[in-house]
Amino acid sequence: MGWLGKMVGGTIGFALGGPLGAIGGAALGHLMDSDNGQQQRELPNEAQMSPQGKAQLTFFVAAFSMLAKLARVDGQVTDEEMASIRRFMAQDLHLNAESRQMAEKIFYTALNAPQTFDDFALQFYQQFHDRPELLELMIDILLRVSVADGTMDKSEEALIETAVRTFRLPDADYQNMKSRYVSVSEKYYSVLGVSPSDDNDTIKKQYRKLVRDYHPDTIASKGLPEEFVRFAHDKFREIQEAWEAIQKERNL
């Protein structure tokens, strides 16, 4: 993530504003303190920062800020939960050492910050309200990490559901996303967001829509950090695999 090496803590808050700006600025400020001035970082101010750069920064800070509050919802963050966060960084996002360090700084800063999960979710929605596929991608991330230990705690699910409401996502879409992680039955249909009772034309239409939304060329234009683009590409492969399985099942 090349843009991480160009940031300076105080200007992140100015560039993003709001609760995410406060978290991002504080986190990078702490990171620079730990560098002991060894690295020279500079981030353009808000006027100079491109819309894509701001979107990338918003997504990165929001993801680890919201994950922090999700991990803390039951009052404490266990070693197992931290291990699942680190696995997500390494295995799903393939973050390099510098990016992992920044992600953990954001996580721990948000963990103890006065801002709430709802504060972060609202700012994220304000940034991406016209990009429903990115709103769904964030819910997907929250679900994936929350069930990394094999179960989803009720308090975690309740918090995720507040994000679903803030993002104004249909409950049926959320239930389909959740079923990918909490049930193995009807998995392929859930990946496509359809039901086994749907007819072939309905399933084909939904599959084509998802292909358009999550095609690598489309995702690349959405302003995501490169590691989250890779995560979205994995989701695109899941969509293709689900479609192939349903085709085989239905002899399409």
C-alpha positions as YAML, in Angstrom:
chain: A
units: angstrom
residues:
- id: 1
  name: MET
  ca: [0.00, 0.00, 0.00]
- id: 2
  name: GLY
  ca: [2.19, 2.79, -1.30]
- id: 3
  name: TRP
  ca: [0.06, 5.65, -0.05]
- id: 4
  name: LEU
  ca: [0.61, 4.61, 3.58]
- id: 5
  name: GLY
  ca: [4.21, 5.67, 3.31]
- id: 6
  name: LYS
  ca: [3.19, 9.21, 2.40]
- id: 7
  name: MET
  ca: [0.94, 10.00, 5.35]
- id: 8
  name: VAL
  ca: [1.45, 12.36, 8.21]
- id: 9
  name: GLY
  ca: [-0.82, 11.95, 11.22]
- id: 10
  name: GLY
  ca: [-2.16, 15.47, 11.64]
- id: 11
  name: THR
  ca: [-3.33, 15.78, 8.06]
- id: 12
  name: ILE
  ca: [-5.35, 12.55, 8.01]
- id: 13
  name: GLY
  ca: [-7.88, 14.07, 10.37]
- id: 14
  name: PHE
  ca: [-8.09, 17.11, 8.13]
- id: 15
  name: ALA
  ca: [-8.44, 15.02, 4.97]
- id: 16
  name: LEU
  ca: [-11.14, 12.68, 6.28]
- id: 17
  name: GLY
  ca: [-12.77, 14.71, 9.01]
- id: 18
  name: GLY
  ca: [-15.25, 13.24, 11.49]
- id: 19
  name: PRO
  ca: [-14.67, 10.25, 13.75]
- id: 20
  name: LEU
  ca: [-12.64, 8.33, 11.17]
- id: 21
  name: GLY
  ca: [-10.33, 11.28, 10.68]
- id: 22
  name: ALA
  ca: [-9.78, 11.45, 14.43]
- id: 23
  name: ILE
  ca: [-8.88, 7.75, 14.58]
- id: 24
  name: GLY
  ca: [-6.68, 7.78, 11.49]
- id: 25
  name: GLY
  ca: [-4.81, 10.91, 12.55]
- id: 26
  name: ALA
  ca: [-4.19, 9.65, 16.07]
- id: 27
  name: ALA
  ca: [-3.13, 6.20, 14.87]
- id: 28
  name: LEU
  ca: [-0.59, 7.53, 12.41]
- id: 29
  name: GLY
  ca: [0.63, 10.06, 14.91]
- id: 30
  name: HIS
  ca: [1.41, 7.20, 17.30]
- id: 31
  name: LEU
  ca: [3.08, 5.29, 14.49]
- id: 32
  name: MET
  ca: [5.31, 8.23, 13.67]
- id: 33
  name: ASP
  ca: [6.26, 8.61, 17.33]
- id: 34
  name: SER
  ca: [7.35, 4.99, 17.34]
- id: 35
  name: ASP
  ca: [9.44, 5.64, 14.21]
- id: 36
  name: ASN
  ca: [11.44, 8.21, 16.19]
- id: 37
  name: GLY
  ca: [11.43, 10.46, 13.16]
- id: 38
  name: GLN
  ca: [13.23, 7.93, 11.00]
- id: 39
  name: GLN
  ca: [10.64, 8.13, 8.23]
- id: 40
  name: GLN
  ca: [9.60, 11.33, 6.53]
- id: 41
  name: ARG
  ca: [5.89, 11.23, 5.71]
- id: 42
  name: GLU
  ca: [3.70, 13.72, 3.98]
- id: 43
  name: LEU
  ca: [0.05, 13.59, 3.00]
- id: 44
  name: PRO
  ca: [-1.69, 16.10, 0.72]
- id: 45
  name: ASN
  ca: [-4.27, 18.27, 2.39]
- id: 46
  name: GLU
  ca: [-7.96, 17.80, 1.66]
- id: 47
  name: ALA
  ca: [-7.94, 20.12, -1.32]
- id: 48
  name: GLN
  ca: [-5.07, 18.18, -2.94]
- id: 49
  name: MET
  ca: [-6.25, 14.69, -2.07]
- id: 50
  name: SER
  ca: [-8.00, 12.89, -4.93]
- id: 51
  name: PRO
  ca: [-11.51, 11.45, -4.40]
- id: 52
  name: GLN
  ca: [-10.05, 7.98, -4.94]
- id: 53
  name: GLY
  ca: [-7.34, 8.60, -2.34]
- id: 54
  name: LYS
  ca: [-9.90, 9.79, 0.18]
- id: 55
  name: ALA
  ca: [-12.10, 6.76, -0.55]
- id: 56
  name: GLN
  ca: [-9.16, 4.38, -0.07]
- id: 57
  name: LEU
  ca: [-8.22, 6.00, 3.21]
- id: 58
  name: THR
  ca: [-11.82, 6.03, 4.45]
- id: 59
  name: PHE
  ca: [-12.31, 2.34, 3.67]
- id: 60
  name: PHE
  ca: [-9.05, 1.30, 5.34]
- id: 61
  name: VAL
  ca: [-9.59, 3.30, 8.53]
- id: 62
  name: ALA
  ca: [-13.29, 2.39, 8.75]
- id: 63
  name: ALA
  ca: [-12.67, -1.34, 8.35]
- id: 64
  name: PHE
  ca: [-10.26, -1.63, 11.26]
- id: 65
  name: SER
  ca: [-12.10, 0.91, 13.42]
- id: 66
  name: MET
  ca: [-15.37, -1.00, 13.06]
- id: 67
  name: LEU
  ca: [-13.63, -4.33, 13.62]
- id: 68
  name: ALA
  ca: [-12.17, -2.93, 16.85]
- id: 69
  name: LYS
  ca: [-15.58, -1.97, 18.22]
- id: 70
  name: LEU
  ca: [-16.98, -5.32, 17.08]
- id: 71
  name: ALA
  ca: [-14.25, -7.17, 18.97]
- id: 72
  name: ARG
  ca: [-14.89, -5.03, 22.06]
- id: 73
  name: VAL
  ca: [-18.69, -5.37, 22.07]
- id: 74
  name: ASP
  ca: [-18.67, -8.08, 24.75]
- id: 75
  name: GLY
  ca: [-16.39, -6.03, 27.00]
- id: 76
  name: GLN
  ca: [-13.00, -7.53, 26.23]
- id: 77
  name: VAL
  ca: [-10.83, -8.54, 23.30]
- id: 78
  name: THR
  ca: [-9.61, -12.11, 23.64]
- id: 79
  name: ASP
  ca: [-6.37, -13.52, 22.28]
- id: 80
  name: GLU
  ca: [-8.45, -15.63, 19.91]
- id: 81
  name: GLU
  ca: [-10.22, -12.56, 18.54]
- id: 82
  name: MET
  ca: [-6.90, -10.77, 17.99]
- id: 83
  name: ALA
  ca: [-5.57, -13.86, 16.24]
- id: 84
  name: SER
  ca: [-8.57, -13.81, 13.90]
- id: 85
  name: ILE
  ca: [-7.99, -10.11, 13.12]
- id: 86
  name: ARG
  ca: [-4.34, -10.79, 12.32]
- id: 87
  name: ARG
  ca: [-5.27, -13.77, 10.14]
- id: 88
  name: PHE
  ca: [-7.68, -11.53, 8.24]
- id: 89
  name: MET
  ca: [-4.88, -9.00, 7.69]
- id: 90
  name: ALA
  ca: [-2.40, -11.64, 6.55]
- id: 91
  name: GLN
  ca: [-4.49, -14.26, 4.77]
- id: 92
  name: ASP
  ca: [-7.45, -12.34, 3.35]
- id: 93
  name: LEU
  ca: [-5.87, -8.93, 2.69]
- id: 94
  name: HIS
  ca: [-2.22, -9.99, 2.34]
- id: 95
  name: LEU
  ca: [-1.10, -6.79, 4.07]
- id: 96
  name: ASN
  ca: [2.62, -6.12, 4.06]
- id: 97
  name: ALA
  ca: [4.47, -5.39, 7.30]
- id: 98
  name: GLU
  ca: [3.97, -1.61, 7.12]
- id: 99
  name: SER
  ca: [0.26, -1.91, 6.35]
- id: 100
  name: ARG
  ca: [-0.26, -4.46, 9.13]
- id: 101
  name: GLN
  ca: [1.44, -2.10, 11.55]
- id: 102
  name: MET
  ca: [-0.84, 0.75, 10.48]
- id: 103
  name: ALA
  ca: [-3.94, -1.47, 10.62]
- id: 104
  name: GLU
  ca: [-3.12, -2.55, 14.18]
- id: 105
  name: LYS
  ca: [-2.52, 1.06, 15.22]
- id: 106
  name: ILE
  ca: [-5.94, 2.00, 13.85]
- id: 107
  name: PHE
  ca: [-7.50, -1.03, 15.57]
- id: 108
  name: TYR
  ca: [-6.03, -0.27, 19.00]
- id: 109
  name: THR
  ca: [-6.69, 3.47, 18.70]
- id: 110
  name: ALA
  ca: [-10.36, 2.84, 17.85]
- id: 111
  name: LEU
  ca: [-10.62, 0.18, 20.56]
- id: 112
  name: ASN
  ca: [-10.17, 2.73, 23.33]
- id: 113
  name: ALA
  ca: [-11.57, 5.81, 21.59]
- id: 114
  name: PRO
  ca: [-14.80, 7.53, 22.70]
- id: 115
  name: GLN
  ca: [-16.25, 7.29, 19.20]
- id: 116
  name: THR
  ca: [-18.76, 4.47, 18.71]
- id: 117
  name: PHE
  ca: [-19.28, 1.76, 16.11]
- id: 118
  name: ASP
  ca: [-22.35, 3.69, 14.94]
- id: 119
  name: ASP
  ca: [-20.23, 6.83, 14.46]
- id: 120
  name: PHE
  ca: [-17.86, 4.95, 12.17]
- id: 121
  name: ALA
  ca: [-20.66, 3.18, 10.30]
- id: 122
  name: LEU
  ca: [-22.48, 6.44, 9.63]
- id: 123
  name: GLN
  ca: [-19.41, 8.18, 8.21]
- id: 124
  name: PHE
  ca: [-18.68, 5.13, 6.08]
- id: 125
  name: TYR
  ca: [-22.25, 5.21, 4.74]
- id: 126
  name: GLN
  ca: [-22.00, 8.92, 3.99]
- id: 127
  name: GLN
  ca: [-18.87, 8.24, 1.91]
- id: 128
  name: PHE
  ca: [-20.18, 5.17, 0.07]
- id: 129
  name: HIS
  ca: [-23.99, 5.55, 0.12]
- id: 130
  name: ASP
  ca: [-24.08, 5.41, -3.68]
- id: 131
  name: ARG
  ca: [-21.93, 2.27, -3.87]
- id: 132
  name: PRO
  ca: [-24.04, -0.55, -2.39]
- id: 133
  name: GLU
  ca: [-21.50, -3.18, -3.38]
- id: 134
  name: LEU
  ca: [-18.95, -1.54, -1.07]
- id: 135
  name: LEU
  ca: [-21.48, -1.34, 1.76]
- id: 136
  name: GLU
  ca: [-22.13, -5.06, 1.31]
- id: 137
  name: LEU
  ca: [-18.40, -5.72, 1.19]
- id: 138
  name: MET
  ca: [-17.96, -4.09, 4.60]
- id: 139
  name: ILE
  ca: [-20.75, -6.23, 6.07]
- id: 140
  name: ASP
  ca: [-19.09, -9.26, 4.53]
- id: 141
  name: ILE
  ca: [-15.82, -8.34, 6.27]
- id: 142
  name: LEU
  ca: [-17.53, -7.90, 9.64]
- id: 143
  name: LEU
  ca: [-19.31, -11.25, 9.28]
- id: 144
  name: ARG
  ca: [-16.19, -13.09, 8.18]
- id: 145
  name: VAL
  ca: [-14.12, -11.91, 11.13]
- id: 146
  name: SER
  ca: [-16.92, -12.34, 13.67]
- id: 147
  name: VAL
  ca: [-17.30, -16.05, 12.85]
- id: 148
  name: ALA
  ca: [-13.58, -16.77, 12.51]
- id: 149
  name: ASP
  ca: [-13.69, -18.62, 15.84]
- id: 150
  name: GLY
  ca: [-16.55, -20.82, 14.62]
- id: 151
  name: THR
  ca: [-19.45, -18.96, 16.23]
- id: 152
  name: MET
  ca: [-21.18, -15.59, 16.05]
- id: 153
  name: ASP
  ca: [-21.88, -14.01, 19.43]
- id: 154
  name: LYS
  ca: [-25.33, -12.44, 19.78]
- id: 155
  name: SER
  ca: [-23.85, -9.11, 20.80]
- id: 156
  name: GLU
  ca: [-21.63, -9.16, 17.69]
- id: 157
  name: GLU
  ca: [-24.57, -9.92, 15.45]
- id: 158
  name: ALA
  ca: [-26.61, -7.13, 17.03]
- id: 159
  name: LEU
  ca: [-23.83, -4.66, 16.28]
- id: 160
  name: ILE
  ca: [-23.51, -5.85, 12.69]
- id: 161
  name: GLU
  ca: [-27.25, -5.46, 12.30]
- id: 162
  name: THR
  ca: [-26.96, -1.80, 13.31]
- id: 163
  name: ALA
  ca: [-24.53, -1.34, 10.43]
- id: 164
  name: VAL
  ca: [-26.98, -3.07, 8.09]
- id: 165
  name: ARG
  ca: [-29.67, -0.59, 9.12]
- id: 166
  name: THR
  ca: [-27.29, 2.38, 8.87]
- id: 167
  name: PHE
  ca: [-26.27, 1.23, 5.39]
- id: 168
  name: ARG
  ca: [-29.97, 0.81, 4.48]
- id: 169
  name: LEU
  ca: [-29.37, -2.69, 3.15]
- id: 170
  name: PRO
  ca: [-32.43, -4.93, 2.70]
- id: 171
  name: ASP
  ca: [-32.73, -7.50, 5.46]
- id: 172
  name: ALA
  ca: [-33.07, -10.28, 2.90]
- id: 173
  name: ASP
  ca: [-29.67, -9.37, 1.47]
- id: 174
  name: TYR
  ca: [-28.13, -9.44, 4.93]
- id: 175
  name: GLN
  ca: [-29.66, -12.82, 5.73]
- id: 176
  name: ASN
  ca: [-28.19, -14.20, 2.53]
- id: 177
  name: MET
  ca: [-24.75, -12.83, 3.42]
- id: 178
  name: LYS
  ca: [-24.95, -14.21, 6.95]
- id: 179
  name: SER
  ca: [-25.98, -17.67, 5.79]
- id: 180
  name: ARG
  ca: [-22.67, -18.00, 3.94]
- id: 181
  name: TYR
  ca: [-20.91, -18.07, 7.27]
- id: 182
  name: VAL
  ca: [-23.30, -19.56, 9.81]
- id: 183
  name: SER
  ca: [-24.75, -22.40, 7.74]
- id: 184
  name: VAL
  ca: [-23.34, -24.71, 5.12]
- id: 185
  name: SER
  ca: [-26.75, -25.52, 3.66]
- id: 186
  name: GLU
  ca: [-27.75, -23.74, 0.47]
- id: 187
  name: LYS
  ca: [-24.34, -22.02, 0.47]
- id: 188
  name: TYR
  ca: [-24.09, -21.49, -3.27]
- id: 189
  name: TYR
  ca: [-27.52, -19.91, -3.51]
- id: 190
  name: SER
  ca: [-26.67, -17.65, -0.58]
- id: 191
  name: VAL
  ca: [-23.48, -16.48, -2.28]
- id: 192
  name: LEU
  ca: [-25.60, -15.30, -5.21]
- id: 193
  name: GLY
  ca: [-28.25, -13.84, -2.92]
- id: 194
  name: VAL
  ca: [-31.01, -16.08, -4.25]
- id: 195
  name: SER
  ca: [-33.11, -18.99, -3.00]
- id: 196
  name: PRO
  ca: [-33.23, -22.60, -4.25]
- id: 197
  name: SER
  ca: [-36.92, -21.97, -4.94]
- id: 198
  name: ASP
  ca: [-36.12, -19.19, -7.44]
- id: 199
  name: ASP
  ca: [-36.48, -20.01, -11.11]
- id: 200
  name: ASN
  ca: [-33.52, -20.20, -13.50]
- id: 201
  name: ASP
  ca: [-34.14, -16.80, -15.05]
- id: 202
  name: THR
  ca: [-34.14, -15.08, -11.63]
- id: 203
  name: ILE
  ca: [-30.89, -16.76, -10.67]
- id: 204
  name: LYS
  ca: [-29.25, -15.90, -14.00]
- id: 205
  name: LYS
  ca: [-30.31, -12.26, -13.68]
- id: 206
  name: GLN
  ca: [-28.90, -12.01, -10.16]
- id: 207
  name: TYR
  ca: [-25.66, -13.74, -11.19]
- id: 208
  name: ARG
  ca: [-25.15, -11.29, -14.07]
- id: 209
  name: LYS
  ca: [-25.77, -8.34, -11.75]
- id: 210
  name: LEU
  ca: [-23.15, -9.60, -9.27]
- id: 211
  name: VAL
  ca: [-20.67, -10.17, -12.10]
- id: 212
  name: ARG
  ca: [-21.12, -6.54, -13.16]
- id: 213
  name: ASP
  ca: [-20.83, -5.24, -9.59]
- id: 214
  name: TYR
  ca: [-17.79, -7.31, -8.57]
- id: 215
  name: HIS
  ca: [-15.93, -7.65, -11.85]
- id: 216
  name: PRO
  ca: [-12.26, -6.76, -11.24]
- id: 217
  name: ASP
  ca: [-12.40, -3.87, -13.70]
- id: 218
  name: THR
  ca: [-15.47, -2.43, -11.93]
- id: 219
  name: ILE
  ca: [-14.00, -2.84, -8.45]
- id: 220
  name: ALA
  ca: [-10.72, -1.25, -9.53]
- id: 221
  name: SER
  ca: [-12.61, 1.94, -10.36]
- id: 222
  name: LYS
  ca: [-14.38, 2.16, -6.98]
- id: 223
  name: GLY
  ca: [-11.54, 3.73, -4.98]
- id: 224
  name: LEU
  ca: [-10.66, 0.77, -2.72]
- id: 225
  name: PRO
  ca: [-7.26, 0.20, -1.15]
- id: 226
  name: GLU
  ca: [-5.43, -2.43, -3.17]
- id: 227
  name: GLU
  ca: [-5.66, -5.07, -0.43]
- id: 228
  name: PHE
  ca: [-9.45, -4.72, -0.31]
- id: 229
  name: VAL
  ca: [-9.55, -4.91, -4.10]
- id: 230
  name: ARG
  ca: [-7.89, -8.31, -3.74]
- id: 231
  name: PHE
  ca: [-10.51, -9.29, -1.15]
- id: 232
  name: ALA
  ca: [-13.26, -8.24, -3.58]
- id: 233
  name: HIS
  ca: [-11.60, -10.32, -6.29]
- id: 234
  name: ASP
  ca: [-11.85, -13.34, -3.99]
- id: 235
  name: LYS
  ca: [-15.54, -12.58, -3.61]
- id: 236
  name: PHE
  ca: [-15.84, -12.48, -7.42]
- id: 237
  name: ARG
  ca: [-14.30, -15.96, -7.57]
- id: 238
  name: GLU
  ca: [-16.82, -17.18, -4.97]
- id: 239
  name: ILE
  ca: [-19.62, -15.84, -7.18]
- id: 240
  name: GLN
  ca: [-18.23, -17.69, -10.19]
- id: 241
  name: GLU
  ca: [-17.81, -20.92, -8.22]
- id: 242
  name: ALA
  ca: [-21.36, -20.68, -6.88]
- id: 243
  name: TRP
  ca: [-22.76, -20.11, -10.35]
- id: 244
  name: GLU
  ca: [-20.84, -23.07, -11.76]
- id: 245
  name: ALA
  ca: [-22.12, -25.31, -8.93]
- id: 246
  name: ILE
  ca: [-25.73, -24.22, -9.52]
- id: 247
  name: GLN
  ca: [-25.34, -24.67, -13.28]
- id: 248
  name: LYS
  ca: [-24.17, -28.22, -12.69]
- id: 249
  name: GLU
  ca: [-26.96, -28.93, -10.22]
- id: 250
  name: ARG
  ca: [-29.66, -27.60, -12.54]
- id: 251
  name: ASN
  ca: [-28.12, -28.78, -15.81]
- id: 252
  name: LEU
  ca: [-28.10, -25.22, -17.15]
...
